[in-house]
Short mmCIF file of C-alpha atoms in Angstrom, two decimals:
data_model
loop_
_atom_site.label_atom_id
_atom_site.label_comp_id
_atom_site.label_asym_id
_atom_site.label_seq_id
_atom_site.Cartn_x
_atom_site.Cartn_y
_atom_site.Cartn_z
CA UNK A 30 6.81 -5.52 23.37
CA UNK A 31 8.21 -3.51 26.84
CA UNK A 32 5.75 -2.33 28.76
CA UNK A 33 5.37 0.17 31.42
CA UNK A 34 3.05 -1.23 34.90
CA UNK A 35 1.65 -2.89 31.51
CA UNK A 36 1.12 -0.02 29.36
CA UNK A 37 1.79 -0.13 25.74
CA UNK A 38 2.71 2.94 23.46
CA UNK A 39 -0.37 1.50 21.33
CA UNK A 40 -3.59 0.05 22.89
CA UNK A 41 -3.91 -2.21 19.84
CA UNK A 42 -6.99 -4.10 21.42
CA UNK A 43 -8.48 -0.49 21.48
CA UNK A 44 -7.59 0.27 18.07
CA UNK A 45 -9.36 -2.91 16.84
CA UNK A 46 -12.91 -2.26 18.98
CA UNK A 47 -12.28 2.09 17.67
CA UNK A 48 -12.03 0.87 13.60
CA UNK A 49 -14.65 -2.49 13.94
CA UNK A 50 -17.46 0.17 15.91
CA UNK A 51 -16.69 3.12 13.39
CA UNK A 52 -16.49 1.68 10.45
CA UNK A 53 -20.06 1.64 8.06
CA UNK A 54 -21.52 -1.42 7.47
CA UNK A 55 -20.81 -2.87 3.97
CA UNK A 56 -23.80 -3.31 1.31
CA UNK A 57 -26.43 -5.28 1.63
CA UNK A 58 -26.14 -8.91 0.87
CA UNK A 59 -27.82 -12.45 1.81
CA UNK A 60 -25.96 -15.41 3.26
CA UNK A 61 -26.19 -17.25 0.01
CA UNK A 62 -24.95 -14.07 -1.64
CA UNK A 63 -22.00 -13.51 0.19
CA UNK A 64 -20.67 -17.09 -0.01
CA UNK A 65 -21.12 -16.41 -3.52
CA UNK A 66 -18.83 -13.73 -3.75
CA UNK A 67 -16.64 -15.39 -1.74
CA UNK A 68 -15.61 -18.42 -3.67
CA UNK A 69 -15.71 -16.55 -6.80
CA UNK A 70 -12.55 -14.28 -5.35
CA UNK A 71 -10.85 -17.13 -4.49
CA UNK A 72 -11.47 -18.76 -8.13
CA UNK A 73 -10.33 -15.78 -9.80
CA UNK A 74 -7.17 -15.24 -7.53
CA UNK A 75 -6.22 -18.91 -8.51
CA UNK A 76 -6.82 -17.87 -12.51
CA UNK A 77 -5.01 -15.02 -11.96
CA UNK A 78 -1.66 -16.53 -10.45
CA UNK A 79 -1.34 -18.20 -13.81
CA UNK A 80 -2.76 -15.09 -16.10
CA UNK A 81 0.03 -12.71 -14.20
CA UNK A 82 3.42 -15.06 -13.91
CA UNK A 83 2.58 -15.73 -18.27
CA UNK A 84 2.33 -11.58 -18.72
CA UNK A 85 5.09 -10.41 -16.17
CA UNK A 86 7.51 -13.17 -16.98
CA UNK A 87 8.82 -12.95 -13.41
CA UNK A 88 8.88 -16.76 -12.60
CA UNK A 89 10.71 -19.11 -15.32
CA UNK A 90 8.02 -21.93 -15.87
CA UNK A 91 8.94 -24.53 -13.37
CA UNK A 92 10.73 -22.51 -10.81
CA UNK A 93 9.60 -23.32 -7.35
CA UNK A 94 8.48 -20.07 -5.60
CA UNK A 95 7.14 -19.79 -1.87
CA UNK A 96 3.21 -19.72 -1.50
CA UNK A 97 1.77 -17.00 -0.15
CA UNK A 98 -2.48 -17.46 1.76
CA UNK A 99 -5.06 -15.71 -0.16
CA UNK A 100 -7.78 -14.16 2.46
CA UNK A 101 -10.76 -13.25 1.75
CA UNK A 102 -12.03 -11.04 4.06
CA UNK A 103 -14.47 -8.26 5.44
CA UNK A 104 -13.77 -4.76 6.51
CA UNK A 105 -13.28 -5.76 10.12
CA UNK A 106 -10.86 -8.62 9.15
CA UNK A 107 -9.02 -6.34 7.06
CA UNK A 108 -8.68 -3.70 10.10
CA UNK A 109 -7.38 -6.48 12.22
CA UNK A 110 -4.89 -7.77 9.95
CA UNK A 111 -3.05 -4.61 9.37
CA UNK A 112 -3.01 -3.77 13.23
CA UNK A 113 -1.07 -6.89 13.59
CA UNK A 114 1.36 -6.23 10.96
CA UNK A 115 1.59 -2.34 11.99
CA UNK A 116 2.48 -3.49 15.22
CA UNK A 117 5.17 -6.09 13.89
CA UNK A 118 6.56 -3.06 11.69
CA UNK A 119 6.71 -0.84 14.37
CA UNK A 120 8.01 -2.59 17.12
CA UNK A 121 11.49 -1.45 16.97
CA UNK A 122 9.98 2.62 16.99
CA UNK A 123 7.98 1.84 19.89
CA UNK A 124 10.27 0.09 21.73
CA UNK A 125 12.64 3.26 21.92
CA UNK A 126 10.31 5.29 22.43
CA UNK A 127 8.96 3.68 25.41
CA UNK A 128 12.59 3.57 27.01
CA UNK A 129 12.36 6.74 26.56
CA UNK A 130 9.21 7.81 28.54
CA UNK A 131 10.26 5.06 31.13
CA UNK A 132 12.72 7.42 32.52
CA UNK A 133 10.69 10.65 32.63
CA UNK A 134 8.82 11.72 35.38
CA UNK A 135 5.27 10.07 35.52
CA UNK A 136 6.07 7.80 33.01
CA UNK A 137 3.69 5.06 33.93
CA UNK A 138 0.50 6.97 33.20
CA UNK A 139 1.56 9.14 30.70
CA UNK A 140 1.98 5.66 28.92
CA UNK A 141 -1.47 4.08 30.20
CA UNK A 142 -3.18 7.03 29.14
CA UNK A 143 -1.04 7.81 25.55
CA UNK A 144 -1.47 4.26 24.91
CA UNK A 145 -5.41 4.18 25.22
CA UNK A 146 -5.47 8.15 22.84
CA UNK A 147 -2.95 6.21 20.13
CA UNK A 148 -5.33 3.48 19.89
CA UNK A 149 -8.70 5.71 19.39
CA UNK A 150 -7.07 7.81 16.91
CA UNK A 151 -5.52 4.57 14.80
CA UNK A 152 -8.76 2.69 15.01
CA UNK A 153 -10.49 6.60 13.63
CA UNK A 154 -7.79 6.26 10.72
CA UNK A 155 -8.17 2.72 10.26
CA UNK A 156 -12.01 2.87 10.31
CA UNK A 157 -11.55 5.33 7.25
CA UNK A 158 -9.67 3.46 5.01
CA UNK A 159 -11.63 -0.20 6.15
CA UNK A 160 -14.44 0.73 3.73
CA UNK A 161 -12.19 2.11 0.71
CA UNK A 162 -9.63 -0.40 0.07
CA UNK A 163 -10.02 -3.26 -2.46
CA UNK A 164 -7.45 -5.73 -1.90
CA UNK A 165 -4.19 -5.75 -0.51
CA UNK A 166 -0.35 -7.62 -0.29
CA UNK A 167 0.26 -7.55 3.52
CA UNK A 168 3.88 -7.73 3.09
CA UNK A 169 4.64 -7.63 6.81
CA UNK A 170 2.23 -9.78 7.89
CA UNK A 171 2.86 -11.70 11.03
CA UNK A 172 1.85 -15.34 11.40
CA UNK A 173 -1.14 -15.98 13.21
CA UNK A 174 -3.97 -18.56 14.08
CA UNK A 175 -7.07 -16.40 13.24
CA UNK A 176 -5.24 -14.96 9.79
CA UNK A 177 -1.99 -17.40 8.46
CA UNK A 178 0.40 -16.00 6.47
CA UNK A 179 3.44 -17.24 5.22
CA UNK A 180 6.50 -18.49 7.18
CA UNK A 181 8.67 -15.61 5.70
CA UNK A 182 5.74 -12.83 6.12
CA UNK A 183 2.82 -12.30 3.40
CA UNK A 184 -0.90 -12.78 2.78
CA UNK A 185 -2.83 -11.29 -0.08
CA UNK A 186 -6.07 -9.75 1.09
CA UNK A 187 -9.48 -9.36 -0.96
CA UNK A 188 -11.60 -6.98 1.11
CA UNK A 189 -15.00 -8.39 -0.46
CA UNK A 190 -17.96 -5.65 0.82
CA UNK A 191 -15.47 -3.33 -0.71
CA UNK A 192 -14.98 -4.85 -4.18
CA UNK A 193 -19.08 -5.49 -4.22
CA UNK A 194 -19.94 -2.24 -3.10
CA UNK A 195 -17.62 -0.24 -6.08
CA UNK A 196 -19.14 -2.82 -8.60
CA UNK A 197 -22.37 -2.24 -7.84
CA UNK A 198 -21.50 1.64 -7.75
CA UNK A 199 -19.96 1.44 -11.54
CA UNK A 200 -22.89 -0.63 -12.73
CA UNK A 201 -20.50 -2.84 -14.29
CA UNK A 202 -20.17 -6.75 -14.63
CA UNK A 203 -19.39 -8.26 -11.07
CA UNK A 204 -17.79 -11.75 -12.70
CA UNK A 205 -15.30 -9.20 -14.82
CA UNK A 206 -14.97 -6.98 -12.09
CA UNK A 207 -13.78 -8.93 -9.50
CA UNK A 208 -11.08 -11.26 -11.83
CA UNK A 209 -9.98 -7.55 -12.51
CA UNK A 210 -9.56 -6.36 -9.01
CA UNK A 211 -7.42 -10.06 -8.73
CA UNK A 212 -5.12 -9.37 -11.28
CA UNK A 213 -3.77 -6.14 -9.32
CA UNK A 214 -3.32 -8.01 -6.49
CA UNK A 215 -2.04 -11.32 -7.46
CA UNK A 216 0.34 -8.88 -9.12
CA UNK A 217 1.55 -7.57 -6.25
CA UNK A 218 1.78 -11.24 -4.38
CA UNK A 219 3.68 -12.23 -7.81
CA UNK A 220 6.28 -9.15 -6.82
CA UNK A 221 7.06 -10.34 -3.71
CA UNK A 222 7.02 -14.23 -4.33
CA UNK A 223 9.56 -14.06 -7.40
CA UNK A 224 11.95 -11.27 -6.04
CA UNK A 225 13.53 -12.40 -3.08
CA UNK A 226 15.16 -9.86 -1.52
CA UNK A 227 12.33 -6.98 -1.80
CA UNK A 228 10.73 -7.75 1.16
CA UNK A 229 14.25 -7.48 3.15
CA UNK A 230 14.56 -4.38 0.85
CA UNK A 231 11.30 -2.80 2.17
CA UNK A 232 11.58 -3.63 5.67
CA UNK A 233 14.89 -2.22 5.99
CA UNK A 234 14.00 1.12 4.34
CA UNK A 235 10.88 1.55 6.20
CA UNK A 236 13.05 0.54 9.90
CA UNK A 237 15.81 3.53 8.69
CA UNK A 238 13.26 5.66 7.71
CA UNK A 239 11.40 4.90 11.28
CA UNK A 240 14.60 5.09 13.56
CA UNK A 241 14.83 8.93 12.18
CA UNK A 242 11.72 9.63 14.23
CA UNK A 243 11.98 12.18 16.63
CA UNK A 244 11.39 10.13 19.98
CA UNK A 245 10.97 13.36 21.93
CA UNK A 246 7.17 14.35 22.70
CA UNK A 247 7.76 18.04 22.34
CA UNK A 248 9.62 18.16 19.08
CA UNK A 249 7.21 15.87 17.78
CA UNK A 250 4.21 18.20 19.30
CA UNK A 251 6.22 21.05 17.91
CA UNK A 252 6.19 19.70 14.58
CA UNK A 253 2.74 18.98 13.87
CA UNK A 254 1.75 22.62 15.15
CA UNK A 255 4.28 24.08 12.10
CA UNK A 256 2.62 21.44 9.95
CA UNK A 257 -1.26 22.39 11.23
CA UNK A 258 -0.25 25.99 10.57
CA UNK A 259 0.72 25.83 7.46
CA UNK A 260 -2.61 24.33 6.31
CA UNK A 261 -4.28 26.68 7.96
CA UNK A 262 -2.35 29.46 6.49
CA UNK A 263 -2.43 27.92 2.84
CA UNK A 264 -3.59 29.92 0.34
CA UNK A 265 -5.09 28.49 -3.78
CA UNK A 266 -2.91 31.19 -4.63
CA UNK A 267 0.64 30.86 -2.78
CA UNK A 268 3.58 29.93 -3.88
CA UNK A 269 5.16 28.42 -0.75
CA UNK A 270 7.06 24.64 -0.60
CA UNK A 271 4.77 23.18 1.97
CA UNK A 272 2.02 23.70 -0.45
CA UNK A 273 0.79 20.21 -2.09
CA UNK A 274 2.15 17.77 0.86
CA UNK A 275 0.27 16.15 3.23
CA UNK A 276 0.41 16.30 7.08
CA UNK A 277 2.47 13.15 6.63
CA UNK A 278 5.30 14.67 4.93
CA UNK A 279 5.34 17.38 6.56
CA UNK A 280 6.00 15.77 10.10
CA UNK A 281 9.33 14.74 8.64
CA UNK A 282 12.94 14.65 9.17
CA UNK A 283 15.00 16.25 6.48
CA UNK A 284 16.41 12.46 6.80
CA UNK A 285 13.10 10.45 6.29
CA UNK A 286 11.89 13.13 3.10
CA UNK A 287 15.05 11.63 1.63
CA UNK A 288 14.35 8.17 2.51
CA UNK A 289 10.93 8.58 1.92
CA UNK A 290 12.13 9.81 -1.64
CA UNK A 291 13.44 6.15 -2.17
CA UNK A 292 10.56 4.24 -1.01
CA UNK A 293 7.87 6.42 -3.38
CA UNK A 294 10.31 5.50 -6.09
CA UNK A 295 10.09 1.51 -4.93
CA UNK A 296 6.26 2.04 -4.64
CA UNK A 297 5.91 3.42 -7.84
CA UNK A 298 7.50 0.45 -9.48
CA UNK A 299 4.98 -1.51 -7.87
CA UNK A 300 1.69 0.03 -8.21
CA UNK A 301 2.30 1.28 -11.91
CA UNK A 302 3.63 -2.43 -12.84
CA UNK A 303 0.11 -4.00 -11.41
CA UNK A 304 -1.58 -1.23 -12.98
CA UNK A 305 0.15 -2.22 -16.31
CA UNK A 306 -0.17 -6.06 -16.24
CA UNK A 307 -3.19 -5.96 -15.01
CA UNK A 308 -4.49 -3.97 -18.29
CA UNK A 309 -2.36 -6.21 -20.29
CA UNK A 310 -3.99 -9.52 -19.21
CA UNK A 311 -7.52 -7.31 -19.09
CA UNK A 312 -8.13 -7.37 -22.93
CA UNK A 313 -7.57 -11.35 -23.11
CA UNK A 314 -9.44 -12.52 -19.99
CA UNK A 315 -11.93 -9.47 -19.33
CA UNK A 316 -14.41 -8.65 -21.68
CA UNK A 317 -15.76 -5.51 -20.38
CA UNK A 318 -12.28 -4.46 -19.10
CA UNK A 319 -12.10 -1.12 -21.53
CA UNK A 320 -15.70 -0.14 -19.52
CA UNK A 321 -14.49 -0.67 -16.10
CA UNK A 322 -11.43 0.93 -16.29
CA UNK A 323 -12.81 4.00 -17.64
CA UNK A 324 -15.36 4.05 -14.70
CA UNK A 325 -13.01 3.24 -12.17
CA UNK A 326 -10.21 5.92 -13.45
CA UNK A 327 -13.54 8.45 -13.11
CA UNK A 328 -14.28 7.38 -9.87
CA UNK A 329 -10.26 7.60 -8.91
CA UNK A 330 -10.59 11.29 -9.90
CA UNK A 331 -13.43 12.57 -8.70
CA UNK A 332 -13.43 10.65 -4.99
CA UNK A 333 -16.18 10.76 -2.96
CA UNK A 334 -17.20 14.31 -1.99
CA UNK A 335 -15.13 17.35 -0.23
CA UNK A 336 -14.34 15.44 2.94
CA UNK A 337 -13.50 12.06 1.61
CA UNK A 338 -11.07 14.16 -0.45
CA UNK A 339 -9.54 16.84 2.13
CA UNK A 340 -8.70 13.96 4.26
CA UNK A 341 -7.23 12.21 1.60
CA UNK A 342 -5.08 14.91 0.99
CA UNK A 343 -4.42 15.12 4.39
CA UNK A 344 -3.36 11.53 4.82
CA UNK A 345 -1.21 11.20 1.93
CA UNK A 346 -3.49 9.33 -0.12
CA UNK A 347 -3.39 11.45 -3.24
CA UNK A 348 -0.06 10.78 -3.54
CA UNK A 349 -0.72 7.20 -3.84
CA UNK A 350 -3.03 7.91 -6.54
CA UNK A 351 -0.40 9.43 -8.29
CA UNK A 352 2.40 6.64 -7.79
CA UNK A 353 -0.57 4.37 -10.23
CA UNK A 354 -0.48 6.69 -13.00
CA UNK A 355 3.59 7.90 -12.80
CA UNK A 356 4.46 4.21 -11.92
CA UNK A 357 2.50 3.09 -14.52
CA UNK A 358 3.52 4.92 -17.29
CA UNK A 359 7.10 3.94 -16.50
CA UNK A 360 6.62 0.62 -17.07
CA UNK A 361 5.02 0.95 -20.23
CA UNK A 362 7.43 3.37 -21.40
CA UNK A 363 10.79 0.92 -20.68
CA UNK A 364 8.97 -1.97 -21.63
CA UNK A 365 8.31 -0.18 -25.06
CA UNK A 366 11.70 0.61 -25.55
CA UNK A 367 13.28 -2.64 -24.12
CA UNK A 368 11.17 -5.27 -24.38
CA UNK A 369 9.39 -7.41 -21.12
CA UNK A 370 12.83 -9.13 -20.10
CA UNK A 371 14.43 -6.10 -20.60
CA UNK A 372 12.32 -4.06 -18.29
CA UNK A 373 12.25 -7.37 -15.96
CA UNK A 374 16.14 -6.46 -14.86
CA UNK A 375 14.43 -3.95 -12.31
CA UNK A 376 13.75 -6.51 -10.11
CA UNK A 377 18.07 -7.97 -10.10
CA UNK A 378 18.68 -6.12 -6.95
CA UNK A 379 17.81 -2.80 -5.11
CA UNK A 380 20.58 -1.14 -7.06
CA UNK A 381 18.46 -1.60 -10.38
CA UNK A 382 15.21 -0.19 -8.45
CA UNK A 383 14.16 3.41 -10.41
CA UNK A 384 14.67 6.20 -8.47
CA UNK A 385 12.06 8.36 -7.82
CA UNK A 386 13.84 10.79 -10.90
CA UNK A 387 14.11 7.89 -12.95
CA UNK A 388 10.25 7.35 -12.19
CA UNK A 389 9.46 10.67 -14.15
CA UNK A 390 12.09 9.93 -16.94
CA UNK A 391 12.46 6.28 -17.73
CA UNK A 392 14.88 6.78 -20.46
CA UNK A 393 17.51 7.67 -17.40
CA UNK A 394 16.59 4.19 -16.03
CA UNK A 395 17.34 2.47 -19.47
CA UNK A 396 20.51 4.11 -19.82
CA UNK A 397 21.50 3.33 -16.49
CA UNK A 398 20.68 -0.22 -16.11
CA UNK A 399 21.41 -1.68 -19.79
CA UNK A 400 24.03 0.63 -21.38
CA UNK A 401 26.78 -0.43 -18.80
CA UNK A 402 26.07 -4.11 -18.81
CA UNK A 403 26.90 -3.83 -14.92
CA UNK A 404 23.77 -4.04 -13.83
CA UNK A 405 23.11 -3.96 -10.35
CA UNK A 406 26.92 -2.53 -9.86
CA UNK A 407 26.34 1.01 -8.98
CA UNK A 408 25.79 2.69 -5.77
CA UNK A 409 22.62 3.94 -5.60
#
């Protein structure tokens, strides 16, 4: 990445010691425990490659598919795995953006000292989210010594103090617990392994949607004061369109709402088609599934207390909550009325992606994709 006198737009290093120094320590386990837990994640992510590719049917039997690295990690792994693929992703943003303060007056420390506030405030956000996430497809993720990933990008992630500390908050069976926490995410590395072009798909999305970021400093200032108004001026009662939307979303470019409208359809897909495989393989392989997921759609709802949940709201998380449930009853619903393979023709190109309306009303999907028999033809 440019630099200026050295500089980054991002202290990453400083994001990395902000998250690993914030973030709570994970329960309490022995040595013997933990290498317990370890090898049984990476036993049940091996059962579940095969449990998934029978379900989803993405993979003919015998087709050769690239191999993605299964991690299991802790909370501080996790943090510094996704700084190094956020800072792959955003490369190109930052890059323009520090052109642009090169030529500005006092450029030099404006960057020294922007770069080492970016980096306390990421590792604050990432230092949040170490201790709540489960597992995770890094789809961007760059290759490196201390965490490999595959030559075209991709690692799946099992965040293990995570996954023991919501089993042991359910009370339910850590053996079924954890093979259920692998189907999601071998579902996910499934996605990406059998659909070649999604990755490319994502990537180029997420570049358009960044290039649409206002590079200049006081429109972006001016932006998030609207946006920090107009939670400040909300009201349970009013009726006004910012109400519902994160800080996030409301940062945004008419442009990226509309791209971002794409990608939430795209993430849907994803999320509610894990969701749904995973609870079709559950029955066979997990025999306490039926408990778990009722505890774990409780604790989904409820969170964990006002703050957890006003900063979730804040973030953008709750709408990720929502792409589970909307994504997930899409599935079912085309796979009811078409059948596995059927619903399978999603993944032909981008053009037979749902759109985030189709998301809500599958039947438009349906009609759109099979009644034509051009699949894939229209312009999207």
């Amino acid at each position: 990445m440019t630099s200026i006198s050295g500089a980054e737009m991002v202290d990453w290093n400083l994001a990395v010691a902000t998250a690993t120094r914030l973030v709570r320590p994970g329960p309490e386990v022995t040595r013997d425990e933990a290498r317990a837990v370890v090898a049984e994640l990476r036993r049940h992510a091996r059962t579940s490659e095969r449990h998934v590719r029978e379900f989803s049917r993405m993979i003919p039997e015998g087709s050769a598919v690239p191999d993605t690295p299964v991690l299991v990690v802790d909370r501080a792994g996790w943090v510094k795995a996704n700084v190094a693929g956020f800072r792959e992703l955003l490369q190109p943003l930052l890059g323009k953006m520090q052109d642009r303060r090169a030529g500005a007056p006092g450029g030099a420390v404006l960057g020294a000292v922007g770069g080492k506030v970016t980096g306390v405030e990421l590792g604050m956000l990432l230092s949040f989210l170490a201790s709540r996430v489960l597992g995770q497809y890094e789809t961007f993720a760059p290759v490196s010594r201390d965490l490999p990933a595959s030559a075209a990008g991709g690692r799946l992630l099992l965040v293990a103090p995570n996954i023991v500390h919501v089993e042991r908050e359910l009370e339910v069976s850590p053996h079924d617990f954890r093979l259920w926490v692998c189907l999601h995410e071998e579902t996910h590395r499934t996605q990406f392994t059998a659909v070649p072009w999604l990755r490319d798909h994502l990537e180029g999305e997420i570049q358009t949607f960044l290039g649409a970021t206002e590079v200049d400093p006081m429109t972006v200032l001016e932006r998030i004061r609207e946006a920090a108004q107009s939670f400040v001026g909300a009201r349970p009662d009013a009726e006004r369109g910012d109400e519902g939307r994160s800080l996030v979303e409301l940062v945004q470019t008419p442009e990226q709402r509309e791209i971002l409208g794409r990608l939430t359809g795209v993430m849907s897909l994803l999320e509610g088609h894990a969701d749904y495989v995973m609870d079709g393989v559950g029955p066979q392989v997990v025999p306490t599934v039926a408990e778990i997921r009722e505890k774990f759609q409780q604790r989904r709802a409820s969170g964990a207390g006002r703050l957890d949940a006003a900063l979730r709201k804040l973030l953008g998380l709750d709408a990720k909550l929502r792409q589970y449930r909307d994504g997930e009853r899409f599935v079912r619903a085309v796979v009811g009325q078409v059948g596995m393979d059927g619903f399978n023709r999603v993944w032909t190109s981008p053009n037979t992606l749902p759109t985030r309306a189709e998301i809500a009303k599958p039947a438009d999907w349906v009609a759109r994709v099979h009644s034509t028999g051009r699949e894939g033809s229209e312009e999207r």
